[in-house]
């Protein structure tokens, strides 16, 4: 174990807010991520309206649209057959947040004059970002400035900036300069030095840029992916007494890569002048290119009509309904409570909601990992959404369904005559991993997607989804598992899967990775069951699939045989499941030989061969499998394995500690579970990994929720049965959360003495605690279990 | 088995010559390799003096100097720590072979007019290339042309072209244009499409080019590796009656990238006019940059002084002394005899002889594999040279000794605190492999070098070499073996080596590769014995090494323990050694699923994961180990393994069949051995792999010699003991060869009835046949063994 819970809080402990109390250049890069806003479609980093010219180590202006990527030829020292030839990178788009304010001739800048009463607050409960301060200019003019910003959940293409200026000790001219800056480029290489692929330089061409009246519009097409995006803004300026400023107020300045609007008005001492800047982004992925401009102007016009106050109200309503279900309430530790809120807030911000987009490992908060979607979505985020926002979970599954065709093609490239192999990392559905031992070899992505889908189906009971899309995903993923391995005589005729990489990226291209074999088996089982279900309940859907996929139900015989005969490496002496066939044979790891400053992501300082020949693990691997399918193992078994793996796991991935925490709870190691959980809960908020600047760690953020719900409360849904195993850390007085399950909303409130289960709304609900089966029917019905 | 012996001979069967009887554009690219000349320092492809403008699919002008490389930044989709950052490519240098002849106003070209009595002949016995033809120009002028070319073994920097023109049916003006063309670039990407690294474009800059009197001189420095090379030519023209042409005869034309000299003279019908062009190449690797020009002019002047006839005589003498020892005489099959001569000729041409250079996998015959040195030198070529040209063998070992420092640094990068790890592919001693699973992971290179060194020491008895250089190589390579693995409890405390790639590049990053473990054990044993030897016989050398390497003789204890406890994978049921721990578990290979046109180098059409998950082998791997250390196994054991491996081996490497052939002989499968041998003997001459254009397959060429000597005659040198196990293929009447062994020269003559061993010169010699120990003392002493 390699804990790091001693780090001091960076921000004041406030359960619903994150507050920056002083602007410091050296914190800027990190805080841009902390204060990033998103609605799953638009993402914008927490940069300032003043658009300070920070260098590459101090800041990164970032504006993204989910799914909008640029491609460039990937270069290899030596390419393999099937190496992706085109990169995919979430493209950093033109910035529209820039607003300069000139106060009686002096331009506002926090780096000049005196800043007082400064606060930047992320209002997580309401879903907006606020900055307030009093600025005394070099000439002595004092001005109150208050800026709010939100990315609307109600209107996916809209963000708005509400900029208020109040002269305190003078009356004078106030000038606003609102800008669109299109001279932008990705900085990826800085954040991940081992990646040497594009996009390099500015990538939007064939541009259409204009400023007209109070409108700025920009359209551009990427050089490599040939995708067009459009964005724009409209503006309102008003005094306290109401709107005063006509569109004619604006003067324009237009260049090739930027456009600005200037407005000027006289303000009285004490009078507040407000600029609302409504911003819109959209892309050709949502509509034909010709419609983009029309769409942007109409959306902007509608947003202006709606007005800032109304957008803010909608935002609050959205957040309320989110928190109502997703919030986890903890009595007894405000720091953790804050961490949980922060994590959930970023999760809900990051998830694609249009069925066409997924969720990046870093959400839309930065350029890290090129904005790619990984298994993080399915194994870490989806389980949270399945229980709290199942519609959003479904949209994320839709993204995978929508990219099945690419996955089928990829399977052929990998030599599978049937089935689909999902890409390890992607945006457009095609494989984007350039180093297959840590990329494509992670076949478990297939089973991970199948797992999340299966969990969704079990928790929601959405049989329509199974029929329409789910069964196809299950069948196509299963087919690859049925082809990749073989029944090996030397392993007693068991089914062996060779040359895959499990979640543990320090042990690559191994044989019989325990996690992979386990998850593959469940994938095959779920697929066979899905086929059974269709056969009995929806034969017309089965027929459609048989035709579409050239599928025969005979295939399920092999699947069942594999399920029966799946091989798992086993150490007779220790009675544990080694992570893979060769794990126990590797060189013992001696951490003392590793200088402390190199005890993080080993690939940065060590050759892959050095890493893989040692017996240690980067992150939860076998243990993750045992968490997800705990019903297949005895507690004693899990404990033995846990004891073994916690010794050899370095937790060099942000995806590790939350899982160890859950399993620790499962086997009664509550204190250890709590330690792991704490590590996970404030990991990003306190920047344990010192790389928050590059973007959030979405998986761990979601893992925090799991650590409480699946960990302390022991929630599992296996074989469509919901179970609890409630416990409470000794540090807490009480905690509570809610779950949606098959149309019911259940509240779980756990104190030191008891666990109280209340059905709040919806269908009746059944669940188990230990061997007890409990059913709650009426609204408000509850059951209490003593602890 | 995947034989291909049915191919028709491309060239007429002539035991000492290779003759092209007709010039055809479509054969040109391949024939450029066939007729390539080299002396281990200069290499020049068999292109024409006319410098036809062939496109990239039809020809490649190529002139190389061993060890002279260019570097460029290597680009990776995702680089690893320790990925080589700079490429090394044997640089294609300015061409000096170009000579145009204008015959009474018409420029000679084989693509115009009529060509008769054409022959291009590689005189392997004498070591030169000749072209002769009668050309009738479009205007009807008939001219006899005869051109000889040689790259001198006597003068490493010199090649010479002897160009003779005889007007047959006219008298008229003969004009010679002799050119240096520096507008050259490498074509690598064409010959190996998966390699995407430099050098791209022209790479020599800061040039100094001039034509003065009858001298052309060129000097240029590479852009990336910052190495300077120089070359030049001087010219003599004479009639049959003796020299007539003064230097003043020449007119010059000089450009930025080329320089030409023009000469013109009147020739009488029937009179032969001759141009001798002496060409010199050298580089900064041999002398300070300032001395280059002086050196070139002096060498040229000396060569001119020597004259063509004398150079040719020296060449013939060199070749005679080579063939005297190295030739293998076969009665009964001229095609095979020709193949053997062709193979040996290219081998002797290719080997670096200055102790500073090695030998490329393609010699100096083309750009294939970037001109890199691999294990091919040590495992295939050196065993031939050790017995025939031990001095040349020593020079090649010197190259490895000279790059120990780079190998030490590489070992540190791979995480070894002590020892040296040789690069998988290199020119300058640094690792140049860009894909570590098929590159750096081939740790066996260390043991291969140690093996060749040990064989050299055993066969020559050169204890001076052991003391001066050999022991250091053995110790440093052994140290890496002692660090890379560990004694694994789960394998009964045996020493296991994980995550290496053996010679079989279809099974990568495996655990306990049989070949690697076997060779590593021998490396450790040889190192321990070398330390013992020094301790007893040369303690002052040991002391020097202890200081230089921070070495203690205590280290040998661990080495001996590893030797004792080395782990080898074993299949109890089949009683064979699987290639590695996971081999038997892999999916069975079904060749019928592979379209015939894709049944070659699988990486071209299949993803690495597809390849590695199947149970098949690219080339001799375990079987190679059993050949090299046959004394460690019973014949029965070798037979069982051979039977197993010959079923699963695809021979997709040119390094495979010769080894299988040897082992087949060893276990009495003489007919099969003969088939394999035949495959190997004419592989390049008949272009079995359809890629001879890219360069020779040096390893297989040397393997042919081994297939006879180590195969049919059963020669081994193990524990310093020479043994024979003579046999003769039923297709042959008789064959004979010679070996040098510890100062003796032994002739072995094997007929259907008997094997006759004659000591020709030198020390007395002892060897074994079966359990018999034979000693021959006097010159001409012989021993006859009935077969």
PDB file of N, CA and C in Angstrom, chain A residues 177-242:
ATOM      1  N   UNK A 177     -14.781  44.788 -24.135  1.00  0.00           N
ATOM      2  CA  UNK A 177     -14.276  44.214 -25.379  1.00  0.00           C
ATOM      3  C   UNK A 177     -14.566  42.714 -25.310  1.00  0.00           C
ATOM      4  N   UNK A 178     -15.400  42.251 -26.188  1.00  0.00           N
ATOM      5  CA  UNK A 178     -15.738  40.818 -26.201  1.00  0.00           C
ATOM      6  C   UNK A 178     -15.103  40.187 -27.429  1.00  0.00           C
ATOM      7  N   UNK A 179     -14.416  39.102 -27.207  1.00  0.00           N
ATOM      8  CA  UNK A 179     -13.572  38.585 -28.287  1.00  0.00           C
ATOM      9  C   UNK A 179     -13.824  37.100 -28.571  1.00  0.00           C
ATOM     10  N   UNK A 180     -13.590  36.759 -29.802  1.00  0.00           N
ATOM     11  CA  UNK A 180     -13.436  35.354 -30.180  1.00  0.00           C
ATOM     12  C   UNK A 180     -11.986  35.181 -30.633  1.00  0.00           C
ATOM     13  N   UNK A 181     -11.311  34.221 -30.053  1.00  0.00           N
ATOM     14  CA  UNK A 181      -9.907  34.003 -30.412  1.00  0.00           C
ATOM     15  C   UNK A 181      -9.778  32.619 -31.039  1.00  0.00           C
ATOM     16  N   UNK A 182      -9.404  32.613 -32.304  1.00  0.00           N
ATOM     17  CA  UNK A 182      -9.332  31.319 -33.008  1.00  0.00           C
ATOM     18  C   UNK A 182      -7.892  30.871 -33.251  1.00  0.00           C
ATOM     19  N   UNK A 183      -6.961  31.651 -32.767  1.00  0.00           N
ATOM     20  CA  UNK A 183      -5.558  31.241 -32.924  1.00  0.00           C
ATOM     21  C   UNK A 183      -5.181  30.320 -31.760  1.00  0.00           C
ATOM     22  N   UNK A 184      -5.751  29.131 -31.783  1.00  0.00           N
ATOM     23  CA  UNK A 184      -5.557  28.199 -30.669  1.00  0.00           C
ATOM     24  C   UNK A 184      -4.971  26.885 -31.193  1.00  0.00           C
ATOM     25  N   UNK A 185      -4.311  26.180 -30.310  1.00  0.00           N
ATOM     26  CA  UNK A 185      -3.796  24.871 -30.691  1.00  0.00           C
ATOM     27  C   UNK A 185      -3.676  23.974 -29.467  1.00  0.00           C
ATOM     28  N   UNK A 186      -3.650  22.677 -29.695  1.00  0.00           N
ATOM     29  CA  UNK A 186      -3.511  21.720 -28.588  1.00  0.00           C
ATOM     30  C   UNK A 186      -2.103  21.735 -28.029  1.00  0.00           C
ATOM     31  N   UNK A 187      -2.019  21.430 -26.754  1.00  0.00           N
ATOM     32  CA  UNK A 187      -0.717  21.395 -26.073  1.00  0.00           C
ATOM     33  C   UNK A 187      -0.330  19.987 -25.644  1.00  0.00           C
ATOM     34  N   UNK A 188      -1.085  18.990 -26.114  1.00  0.00           N
ATOM     35  CA  UNK A 188      -0.966  17.631 -25.567  1.00  0.00           C
ATOM     36  C   UNK A 188       0.455  17.213 -25.220  1.00  0.00           C
ATOM     37  N   UNK A 189       1.365  17.462 -26.123  1.00  0.00           N
ATOM     38  CA  UNK A 189       2.709  16.924 -25.937  1.00  0.00           C
ATOM     39  C   UNK A 189       3.312  17.336 -24.609  1.00  0.00           C
ATOM     40  N   UNK A 190       2.907  18.496 -24.160  1.00  0.00           N
ATOM     41  CA  UNK A 190       3.427  18.964 -22.888  1.00  0.00           C
ATOM     42  C   UNK A 190       2.921  18.102 -21.743  1.00  0.00           C
ATOM     43  N   UNK A 191       1.655  17.746 -21.816  1.00  0.00           N
ATOM     44  CA  UNK A 191       1.064  17.018 -20.697  1.00  0.00           C
ATOM     45  C   UNK A 191       1.380  15.530 -20.738  1.00  0.00           C
ATOM     46  N   UNK A 192       1.782  15.028 -21.885  1.00  0.00           N
ATOM     47  CA  UNK A 192       2.136  13.610 -21.973  1.00  0.00           C
ATOM     48  C   UNK A 192       3.329  13.462 -22.901  1.00  0.00           C
ATOM     49  N   UNK A 193       4.519  13.603 -22.332  1.00  0.00           N
ATOM     50  CA  UNK A 193       5.708  13.697 -23.185  1.00  0.00           C
ATOM     51  C   UNK A 193       5.971  12.460 -24.025  1.00  0.00           C
ATOM     52  N   UNK A 194       5.431  11.300 -23.628  1.00  0.00           N
ATOM     53  CA  UNK A 194       5.743  10.111 -24.434  1.00  0.00           C
ATOM     54  C   UNK A 194       4.847   9.987 -25.654  1.00  0.00           C
ATOM     55  N   UNK A 195       3.849  10.841 -25.731  1.00  0.00           N
ATOM     56  CA  UNK A 195       3.000  10.797 -26.912  1.00  0.00           C
ATOM     57  C   UNK A 195       3.524  11.788 -27.933  1.00  0.00           C
ATOM     58  N   UNK A 196       3.782  11.292 -29.098  1.00  0.00           N
ATOM     59  CA  UNK A 196       4.317  12.156 -30.149  1.00  0.00           C
ATOM     60  C   UNK A 196       3.375  12.139 -31.327  1.00  0.00           C
ATOM     61  N   UNK A 197       2.112  12.408 -31.069  1.00  0.00           N
ATOM     62  CA  UNK A 197       1.287  12.562 -32.231  1.00  0.00           C
ATOM     63  C   UNK A 197       0.407  13.782 -32.093  1.00  0.00           C
ATOM     64  N   UNK A 198      -0.153  14.177 -33.211  1.00  0.00           N
ATOM     65  CA  UNK A 198      -0.824  15.433 -33.378  1.00  0.00           C
ATOM     66  C   UNK A 198      -1.969  15.628 -32.429  1.00  0.00           C
ATOM     67  N   UNK A 199      -2.756  16.658 -32.624  1.00  0.00           N
ATOM     68  CA  UNK A 199      -2.549  17.633 -33.691  1.00  0.00           C
ATOM     69  C   UNK A 199      -1.506  18.685 -33.307  1.00  0.00           C
ATOM     70  N   UNK A 200      -0.678  18.983 -34.256  1.00  0.00           N
ATOM     71  CA  UNK A 200       0.327  20.008 -34.048  1.00  0.00           C
ATOM     72  C   UNK A 200      -0.124  21.300 -34.732  1.00  0.00           C
ATOM     73  N   UNK A 201      -0.013  22.366 -34.021  1.00  0.00           N
ATOM     74  CA  UNK A 201      -0.340  23.664 -34.619  1.00  0.00           C
ATOM     75  C   UNK A 201      -1.837  23.874 -34.743  1.00  0.00           C
ATOM     76  N   UNK A 202      -2.183  24.952 -35.387  1.00  0.00           N
ATOM     77  CA  UNK A 202      -3.592  25.306 -35.559  1.00  0.00           C
ATOM     78  C   UNK A 202      -4.189  24.360 -36.583  1.00  0.00           C
ATOM     79  N   UNK A 203      -5.409  23.925 -36.350  1.00  0.00           N
ATOM     80  CA  UNK A 203      -5.963  22.861 -37.181  1.00  0.00           C
ATOM     81  C   UNK A 203      -7.260  23.221 -37.881  1.00  0.00           C
ATOM     82  N   UNK A 204      -7.850  24.365 -37.567  1.00  0.00           N
ATOM     83  CA  UNK A 204      -9.108  24.737 -38.219  1.00  0.00           C
ATOM     84  C   UNK A 204      -8.825  25.652 -39.402  1.00  0.00           C
ATOM     85  N   UNK A 205      -9.354  25.257 -40.553  1.00  0.00           N
ATOM     86  CA  UNK A 205      -9.118  26.036 -41.764  1.00  0.00           C
ATOM     87  C   UNK A 205     -10.444  26.281 -42.470  1.00  0.00           C
ATOM     88  N   UNK A 206     -10.367  26.813 -43.662  1.00  0.00           N
ATOM     89  CA  UNK A 206     -11.580  27.166 -44.431  1.00  0.00           C
ATOM     90  C   UNK A 206     -12.536  27.909 -43.523  1.00  0.00           C
ATOM     91  N   UNK A 207     -12.019  28.908 -42.869  1.00  0.00           N
ATOM     92  CA  UNK A 207     -12.810  29.550 -41.820  1.00  0.00           C
ATOM     93  C   UNK A 207     -13.751  30.607 -42.368  1.00  0.00           C
ATOM     94  N   UNK A 208     -14.781  30.810 -41.616  1.00  0.00           N
ATOM     95  CA  UNK A 208     -15.735  31.886 -41.868  1.00  0.00           C
ATOM     96  C   UNK A 208     -15.839  32.609 -40.546  1.00  0.00           C
ATOM     97  N   UNK A 209     -15.359  33.832 -40.512  1.00  0.00           N
ATOM     98  CA  UNK A 209     -15.353  34.556 -39.243  1.00  0.00           C
ATOM     99  C   UNK A 209     -16.032  35.888 -39.473  1.00  0.00           C
ATOM    100  N   UNK A 210     -16.900  36.277 -38.558  1.00  0.00           N
ATOM    101  CA  UNK A 210     -17.500  37.603 -38.721  1.00  0.00           C
ATOM    102  C   UNK A 210     -18.026  38.174 -37.420  1.00  0.00           C
ATOM    103  N   UNK A 211     -18.079  39.492 -37.411  1.00  0.00           N
ATOM    104  CA  UNK A 211     -18.690  40.213 -36.302  1.00  0.00           C
ATOM    105  C   UNK A 211     -19.743  41.121 -36.929  1.00  0.00           C
ATOM    106  N   UNK A 212     -20.965  40.979 -36.464  1.00  0.00           N
ATOM    107  CA  UNK A 212     -22.074  41.759 -37.027  1.00  0.00           C
ATOM    108  C   UNK A 212     -22.974  42.218 -35.907  1.00  0.00           C
ATOM    109  N   UNK A 213     -23.221  43.496 -35.840  1.00  0.00           N
ATOM    110  CA  UNK A 213     -24.017  44.048 -34.739  1.00  0.00           C
ATOM    111  C   UNK A 213     -23.446  43.521 -33.420  1.00  0.00           C
ATOM    112  N   UNK A 214     -24.257  42.783 -32.642  1.00  0.00           N
ATOM    113  CA  UNK A 214     -23.709  42.261 -31.382  1.00  0.00           C
ATOM    114  C   UNK A 214     -23.390  40.774 -31.468  1.00  0.00           C
ATOM    115  N   UNK A 215     -23.227  40.281 -32.687  1.00  0.00           N
ATOM    116  CA  UNK A 215     -22.969  38.851 -32.895  1.00  0.00           C
ATOM    117  C   UNK A 215     -21.542  38.602 -33.385  1.00  0.00           C
ATOM    118  N   UNK A 216     -20.928  37.589 -32.818  1.00  0.00           N
ATOM    119  CA  UNK A 216     -19.655  37.097 -33.360  1.00  0.00           C
ATOM    120  C   UNK A 216     -19.912  35.677 -33.842  1.00  0.00           C
ATOM    121  N   UNK A 217     -19.432  35.366 -35.025  1.00  0.00           N
ATOM    122  CA  UNK A 217     -19.636  34.011 -35.539  1.00  0.00           C
ATOM    123  C   UNK A 217     -18.332  33.478 -36.124  1.00  0.00           C
ATOM    124  N   UNK A 218     -18.125  32.195 -35.908  1.00  0.00           N
ATOM    125  CA  UNK A 218     -16.918  31.558 -36.430  1.00  0.00           C
ATOM    126  C   UNK A 218     -17.267  30.149 -36.901  1.00  0.00           C
ATOM    127  N   UNK A 219     -16.690  29.790 -38.017  1.00  0.00           N
ATOM    128  CA  UNK A 219     -16.868  28.434 -38.508  1.00  0.00           C
ATOM    129  C   UNK A 219     -15.525  27.976 -39.062  1.00  0.00           C
ATOM    130  N   UNK A 220     -15.166  26.745 -38.825  1.00  0.00           N
ATOM    131  CA  UNK A 220     -13.888  26.256 -39.326  1.00  0.00           C
ATOM    132  C   UNK A 220     -13.918  24.750 -39.502  1.00  0.00           C
ATOM    133  N   UNK A 221     -13.073  24.268 -40.386  1.00  0.00           N
ATOM    134  CA  UNK A 221     -13.032  22.832 -40.679  1.00  0.00           C
ATOM    135  C   UNK A 221     -11.639  22.300 -40.376  1.00  0.00           C
ATOM    136  N   UNK A 222     -11.605  21.150 -39.745  1.00  0.00           N
ATOM    137  CA  UNK A 222     -10.307  20.581 -39.379  1.00  0.00           C
ATOM    138  C   UNK A 222      -9.575  20.057 -40.608  1.00  0.00           C
ATOM    139  N   UNK A 223      -8.265  20.129 -40.495  1.00  0.00           N
ATOM    140  CA  UNK A 223      -7.400  19.754 -41.612  1.00  0.00           C
ATOM    141  C   UNK A 223      -7.416  18.242 -41.836  1.00  0.00           C
ATOM    142  N   UNK A 224      -7.400  17.469 -40.746  1.00  0.00           N
ATOM    143  CA  UNK A 224      -7.237  16.031 -40.889  1.00  0.00           C
ATOM    144  C   UNK A 224      -8.531  15.245 -40.850  1.00  0.00           C
ATOM    145  N   UNK A 225      -9.401  15.564 -39.896  1.00  0.00           N
ATOM    146  CA  UNK A 225     -10.636  14.784 -39.751  1.00  0.00           C
ATOM    147  C   UNK A 225     -11.754  15.340 -40.615  1.00  0.00           C
ATOM    148  N   UNK A 226     -11.515  16.518 -41.194  1.00  0.00           N
ATOM    149  CA  UNK A 226     -12.495  17.135 -42.099  1.00  0.00           C
ATOM    150  C   UNK A 226     -13.848  17.332 -41.434  1.00  0.00           C
ATOM    151  N   UNK A 227     -13.798  17.757 -40.203  1.00  0.00           N
ATOM    152  CA  UNK A 227     -15.036  18.051 -39.474  1.00  0.00           C
ATOM    153  C   UNK A 227     -15.166  19.568 -39.320  1.00  0.00           C
ATOM    154  N   UNK A 228     -16.392  20.038 -39.436  1.00  0.00           N
ATOM    155  CA  UNK A 228     -16.615  21.474 -39.292  1.00  0.00           C
ATOM    156  C   UNK A 228     -17.255  21.763 -37.943  1.00  0.00           C
ATOM    157  N   UNK A 229     -16.810  22.815 -37.322  1.00  0.00           N
ATOM    158  CA  UNK A 229     -17.434  23.263 -36.081  1.00  0.00           C
ATOM    159  C   UNK A 229     -17.824  24.724 -36.249  1.00  0.00           C
ATOM    160  N   UNK A 230     -18.769  25.135 -35.452  1.00  0.00           N
ATOM    161  CA  UNK A 230     -19.187  26.531 -35.495  1.00  0.00           C
ATOM    162  C   UNK A 230     -19.425  27.008 -34.084  1.00  0.00           C
ATOM    163  N   UNK A 231     -19.183  28.279 -33.852  1.00  0.00           N
ATOM    164  CA  UNK A 231     -19.451  28.837 -32.535  1.00  0.00           C
ATOM    165  C   UNK A 231     -19.729  30.325 -32.689  1.00  0.00           C
ATOM    166  N   UNK A 232     -20.257  30.890 -31.665  1.00  0.00           N
ATOM    167  CA  UNK A 232     -20.558  32.316 -31.742  1.00  0.00           C
ATOM    168  C   UNK A 232     -21.031  32.826 -30.415  1.00  0.00           C
ATOM    169  N   UNK A 233     -21.247  34.113 -30.391  1.00  0.00           N
ATOM    170  CA  UNK A 233     -21.768  34.715 -29.162  1.00  0.00           C
ATOM    171  C   UNK A 233     -22.645  35.909 -29.505  1.00  0.00           C
ATOM    172  N   UNK A 234     -23.614  36.174 -28.647  1.00  0.00           N
ATOM    173  CA  UNK A 234     -24.363  37.443 -28.698  1.00  0.00           C
ATOM    174  C   UNK A 234     -24.248  38.106 -27.336  1.00  0.00           C
ATOM    175  N   UNK A 235     -24.531  39.358 -27.297  1.00  0.00           N
ATOM    176  CA  UNK A 235     -24.210  40.156 -26.115  1.00  0.00           C
ATOM    177  C   UNK A 235     -25.353  41.067 -25.705  1.00  0.00           C
ATOM    178  N   UNK A 236     -25.503  41.213 -24.420  1.00  0.00           N
ATOM    179  CA  UNK A 236     -26.466  42.178 -23.870  1.00  0.00           C
ATOM    180  C   UNK A 236     -25.731  43.001 -22.825  1.00  0.00           C
ATOM    181  N   UNK A 237     -25.923  44.305 -22.884  1.00  0.00           N
ATOM    182  CA  UNK A 237     -25.388  45.135 -21.804  1.00  0.00           C
ATOM    183  C   UNK A 237     -26.564  45.866 -21.165  1.00  0.00           C
ATOM    184  N   UNK A 238     -26.633  45.883 -19.844  1.00  0.00           N
ATOM    185  CA  UNK A 238     -27.701  46.648 -19.211  1.00  0.00           C
ATOM    186  C   UNK A 238     -27.246  47.230 -17.885  1.00  0.00           C
ATOM    187  N   UNK A 239     -27.923  48.305 -17.528  1.00  0.00           N
ATOM    188  CA  UNK A 239     -27.678  48.930 -16.222  1.00  0.00           C
ATOM    189  C   UNK A 239     -28.669  48.349 -15.233  1.00  0.00           C
ATOM    190  N   UNK A 240     -28.518  48.753 -13.999  1.00  0.00           N
ATOM    191  CA  UNK A 240     -29.434  48.260 -12.984  1.00  0.00           C
ATOM    192  C   UNK A 240     -30.879  48.562 -13.352  1.00  0.00           C
ATOM    193  N   UNK A 241     -31.090  49.743 -14.025  1.00  0.00           N
ATOM    194  CA  UNK A 241     -32.456  50.145 -14.309  1.00  0.00           C
ATOM    195  C   UNK A 241     -33.042  49.451 -15.542  1.00  0.00           C
ATOM    196  N   UNK A 242     -32.318  48.518 -16.090  1.00  0.00           N
ATOM    197  CA  UNK A 242     -32.873  47.802 -17.249  1.00  0.00           C
ATOM    198  C   UNK A 242     -31.999  47.960 -18.461  1.00  0.00           C
TER     199      UNK A 242
END
